[in-house]
PDB file of C-alpha atoms in Angstrom:
ATOM      1  CA  MET A 154       5.814  96.968 -99.951  1.00 44.00           C
ATOM      2  CA  PRO A 155       9.602  96.925-100.003  1.00 51.00           C
ATOM      3  CA  GLU A 156      11.401  93.635-100.673  1.00 52.00           C
ATOM      4  CA  HIS A 157      13.143  93.826 -97.379  1.00 55.00           C
ATOM      5  CA  ASN A 158       9.871  93.506 -95.483  1.00 79.00           C
ATOM      6  CA  ASP A 159       9.241  90.083 -96.976  1.00 84.00           C
ATOM      7  CA  GLY A 160      12.373  88.812 -95.368  1.00 88.00           C
ATOM      8  CA  ALA A 161      11.568  90.509 -92.074  1.00 89.00           C
ATOM      9  CA  ILE A 162       8.061  88.881 -92.206  1.00 91.00           C
ATOM     10  CA  ARG A 163       9.659  85.438 -92.782  1.00 92.00           C
ATOM     11  CA  GLN A 164      12.042  86.133 -89.861  1.00 93.00           C
ATOM     12  CA  LEU A 165       9.204  87.087 -87.586  1.00 93.00           C
ATOM     13  CA  LEU A 166       7.176  84.062 -88.558  1.00 93.00           C
ATOM     14  CA  GLU A 167      10.184  81.773 -87.863  1.00 95.00           C
ATOM     15  CA  HIS A 168      10.649  83.509 -84.555  1.00 95.00           C
ATOM     16  CA  LEU A 169       6.940  83.027 -83.543  1.00 95.00           C
ATOM     17  CA  ARG A 170       7.268  79.290 -84.430  1.00 96.00           C
ATOM     18  CA  GLN A 171      10.247  79.105 -82.106  1.00 96.00           C
ATOM     19  CA  GLU A 172       8.336  80.950 -79.374  1.00 95.00           C
ATOM     20  CA  ARG A 173       5.465  78.573 -79.806  1.00 95.00           C
ATOM     21  CA  GLU A 174       7.736  75.527 -79.424  1.00 95.00           C
ATOM     22  CA  THR A 175       9.390  77.127 -76.397  1.00 94.00           C
ATOM     23  CA  LEU A 176       5.888  77.658 -74.741  1.00 93.00           C
ATOM     24  CA  ARG A 177       4.696  74.214 -75.604  1.00 93.00           C
ATOM     25  CA  ALA A 178       7.849  72.724 -74.054  1.00 94.00           C
ATOM     26  CA  GLY A 179       7.363  74.763 -70.879  1.00 91.00           C
ATOM     27  CA  ARG A 180      10.838  76.354 -71.114  1.00 92.00           C
ATOM     28  CA  PHE A 181       9.498  79.608 -69.772  1.00 90.00           C
ATOM     29  CA  GLN A 182      13.007  80.843 -68.655  1.00 92.00           C
ATOM     30  CA  GLU A 183      13.846  81.140 -72.359  1.00 93.00           C
ATOM     31  CA  LEU A 184      11.093  83.637 -73.104  1.00 91.00           C
ATOM     32  CA  ALA A 185      12.681  86.824 -71.934  1.00 92.00           C
ATOM     33  CA  PRO A 186      15.288  86.918 -74.707  1.00 93.00           C
ATOM     34  CA  LEU A 187      12.684  85.797 -77.266  1.00 92.00           C
ATOM     35  CA  ILE A 188      10.455  88.736 -76.266  1.00 90.00           C
ATOM     36  CA  ALA A 189      13.314  91.257 -76.835  1.00 90.00           C
ATOM     37  CA  ARG A 190      14.165  89.800 -80.266  1.00 92.00           C
ATOM     38  CA  LYS A 191      10.418  89.871 -81.255  1.00 92.00           C
ATOM     39  CA  GLU A 192      10.147  93.417 -80.271  1.00 91.00           C
ATOM     40  CA  ALA A 193      13.159  94.233 -82.603  1.00 91.00           C
ATOM     41  CA  LEU A 194      11.601  92.219 -85.493  1.00 90.00           C
ATOM     42  CA  LEU A 195       8.267  94.011 -85.088  1.00 89.00           C
ATOM     43  CA  ALA A 196      10.053  97.407 -85.082  1.00 89.00           C
ATOM     44  CA  ALA A 197      11.536  96.433 -88.509  1.00 87.00           C
ATOM     45  CA  LEU A 198       8.026  95.978 -89.867  1.00 88.00           C
ATOM     46  CA  ALA A 199       6.748  99.421 -89.033  1.00 85.00           C
ATOM     47  CA  GLY A 200       4.697 100.781 -91.940  1.00 84.00           C
ATOM     48  CA  THR A 201       3.920  97.384 -93.419  1.00 85.00           C
ATOM     49  CA  PRO A 202       0.285  97.193 -94.638  1.00 86.00           C
ATOM     50  CA  GLY A 203      -1.877  95.141 -92.181  1.00 84.00           C
ATOM     51  CA  ALA A 204      -2.951  92.809 -94.841  1.00 84.00           C
ATOM     52  CA  ARG A 205       0.479  91.563 -95.230  1.00 84.00           C
ATOM     53  CA  LEU A 206       0.746  90.863 -91.541  1.00 88.00           C
ATOM     54  CA  ALA A 207      -2.320  88.682 -91.202  1.00 91.00           C
ATOM     55  CA  GLN A 208      -0.351  85.407 -90.773  1.00 90.00           C
ATOM     56  CA  VAL A 209       1.922  87.113 -88.228  1.00 91.00           C
ATOM     57  CA  GLN A 210      -1.033  88.329 -86.286  1.00 92.00           C
ATOM     58  CA  ARG A 211      -2.639  84.896 -86.438  1.00 93.00           C
ATOM     59  CA  MET A 212       0.540  83.185 -85.029  1.00 94.00           C
ATOM     60  CA  ALA A 213       1.030  85.883 -82.402  1.00 93.00           C
ATOM     61  CA  GLN A 214      -2.519  85.330 -81.142  1.00 96.00           C
ATOM     62  CA  GLU A 215      -2.020  81.552 -80.993  1.00 96.00           C
ATOM     63  CA  ASN A 216       1.114  82.175 -78.944  1.00 95.00           C
ATOM     64  CA  GLN A 217      -0.722  84.506 -76.698  1.00 95.00           C
ATOM     65  CA  HIS A 218      -3.446  81.803 -76.107  1.00 97.00           C
ATOM     66  CA  LEU A 219      -0.634  79.314 -75.275  1.00 95.00           C
ATOM     67  CA  LEU A 220       0.899  81.751 -72.892  1.00 94.00           C
ATOM     68  CA  GLN A 221      -2.393  82.475 -71.205  1.00 96.00           C
ATOM     69  CA  ALA A 222      -3.114  78.731 -70.817  1.00 95.00           C
ATOM     70  CA  ALA A 223       0.306  78.247 -69.219  1.00 93.00           C
ATOM     71  CA  ILE A 224      -0.295  81.101 -66.803  1.00 93.00           C
ATOM     72  CA  GLU A 225      -3.705  79.585 -65.848  1.00 96.00           C
ATOM     73  CA  GLY A 226      -2.093  76.167 -65.395  1.00 94.00           C
ATOM     74  CA  VAL A 227       0.601  77.521 -63.121  1.00 93.00           C
ATOM     75  CA  ARG A 228      -2.045  79.414 -61.118  1.00 96.00           C
ATOM     76  CA  ALA A 229      -4.178  76.233 -60.835  1.00 97.00           C
ATOM     77  CA  ALA A 230      -1.198  74.247 -59.709  1.00 96.00           C
ATOM     78  CA  ARG A 231      -0.225  76.879 -57.170  1.00 96.00           C
ATOM     79  CA  ILE A 232      -3.775  76.874 -55.701  1.00 96.00           C
ATOM     80  CA  ARG A 233      -3.885  73.070 -55.600  1.00 95.00           C
ATOM     81  CA  LEU A 234      -0.480  72.917 -53.925  1.00 94.00           C
ATOM     82  CA  GLY A 235      -1.675  75.404 -51.339  1.00 92.00           C
ATOM     83  CA  GLU A 236      -4.676  73.148 -50.674  1.00 88.00           C
ATOM     84  CA  ILE A 237      -2.492  70.173 -50.174  1.00 88.00           C
ATOM     85  CA  VAL A 238      -0.231  71.943 -47.736  1.00 87.00           C
ATOM     86  CA  GLN A 239      -3.132  73.405 -45.918  1.00 82.00           C
ATOM     87  CA  GLY A 240      -4.781  69.917 -45.681  1.00 77.00           C
ATOM     88  CA  ALA A 241      -1.643  68.483 -44.336  1.00 78.00           C
ATOM     89  CA  GLN A 242      -1.676  71.013 -41.537  1.00 81.00           C
ATOM     90  CA  GLY A 243      -5.226  70.124 -40.564  1.00 79.00           C
ATOM     91  CA  TYR A 244      -8.612  71.509 -41.314  1.00 77.00           C
ATOM     92  CA  HIS A 245     -11.788  72.819 -39.674  1.00 80.00           C
ATOM     93  CA  SER A 246     -14.940  70.775 -39.379  1.00 84.00           C
ATOM     94  CA  TYR A 247     -17.990  70.653 -37.223  1.00 86.00           C
ATOM     95  CA  ASP A 248     -19.032  68.176 -34.530  1.00 86.00           C
ATOM     96  CA  GLN A 249     -22.356  66.541 -34.065  1.00 88.00           C
ATOM     97  CA  ARG A 250     -23.642  69.577 -32.132  1.00 89.00           C
ATOM     98  CA  GLY A 251     -22.524  72.065 -34.888  1.00 89.00           C
ATOM     99  CA  ARG A 252     -19.563  73.452 -33.066  1.00 90.00           C
ATOM    100  CA  ALA A 253     -16.451  74.274 -35.074  1.00 88.00           C
ATOM    101  CA  GLN A 254     -13.426  72.184 -34.370  1.00 86.00           C
ATOM    102  CA  ARG A 255      -9.918  71.907 -35.724  1.00 83.00           C
ATOM    103  CA  ILE A 256      -8.881  68.409 -36.873  1.00 80.00           C
ATOM    104  CA  SER A 257      -5.091  68.182 -36.933  1.00 79.00           C
ATOM    105  CA  PRO A 258      -3.209  65.417 -38.569  1.00 76.00           C
ATOM    106  CA  GLU A 259      -1.784  62.644 -36.381  1.00 74.00           C
ATOM    107  CA  ARG A 260       1.820  63.126 -35.510  1.00 70.00           C
ATOM    108  CA  PRO A 261       4.059  60.369 -36.768  1.00 67.00           C
ATOM    109  CA  THR A 262       5.387  58.286 -33.956  1.00 69.00           C
ATOM    110  CA  LEU A 263       8.633  56.499 -33.838  1.00 72.00           C
ATOM    111  CA  GLU A 264       8.233  52.753 -33.577  1.00 74.00           C
ATOM    112  CA  LYS A 265      11.138  50.825 -32.255  1.00 77.00           C
ATOM    113  CA  ARG A 266      11.342  47.131 -33.104  1.00 78.00           C
ATOM    114  CA  ALA A 267      13.577  44.688 -31.417  1.00 69.00           C
TER     115      ALA A 267
END
């Protein structure tokens, strides 16, 4: 393997560490430029034997798991927020006779004090 690939592997590993820290910190807005740079670093490794890239592959998979967890967390938060908003607008229930009824939240009233 050419000597320059060792340097490219080190650069990619450092880049993946930076990507991991960005994911862990939740700074998702910083991911787009990191992805573009990672693609360039990967292109420089074309033709590198797979055995030499095992550590890179491991780190990339860990970052993929972090990203997937972040996506699932955002999805869960979005669902929960929707439930909260929907609950604040009222909900459907059943009365003692089994008829569906809408239960609306009480409207806040303005209380004047002397």
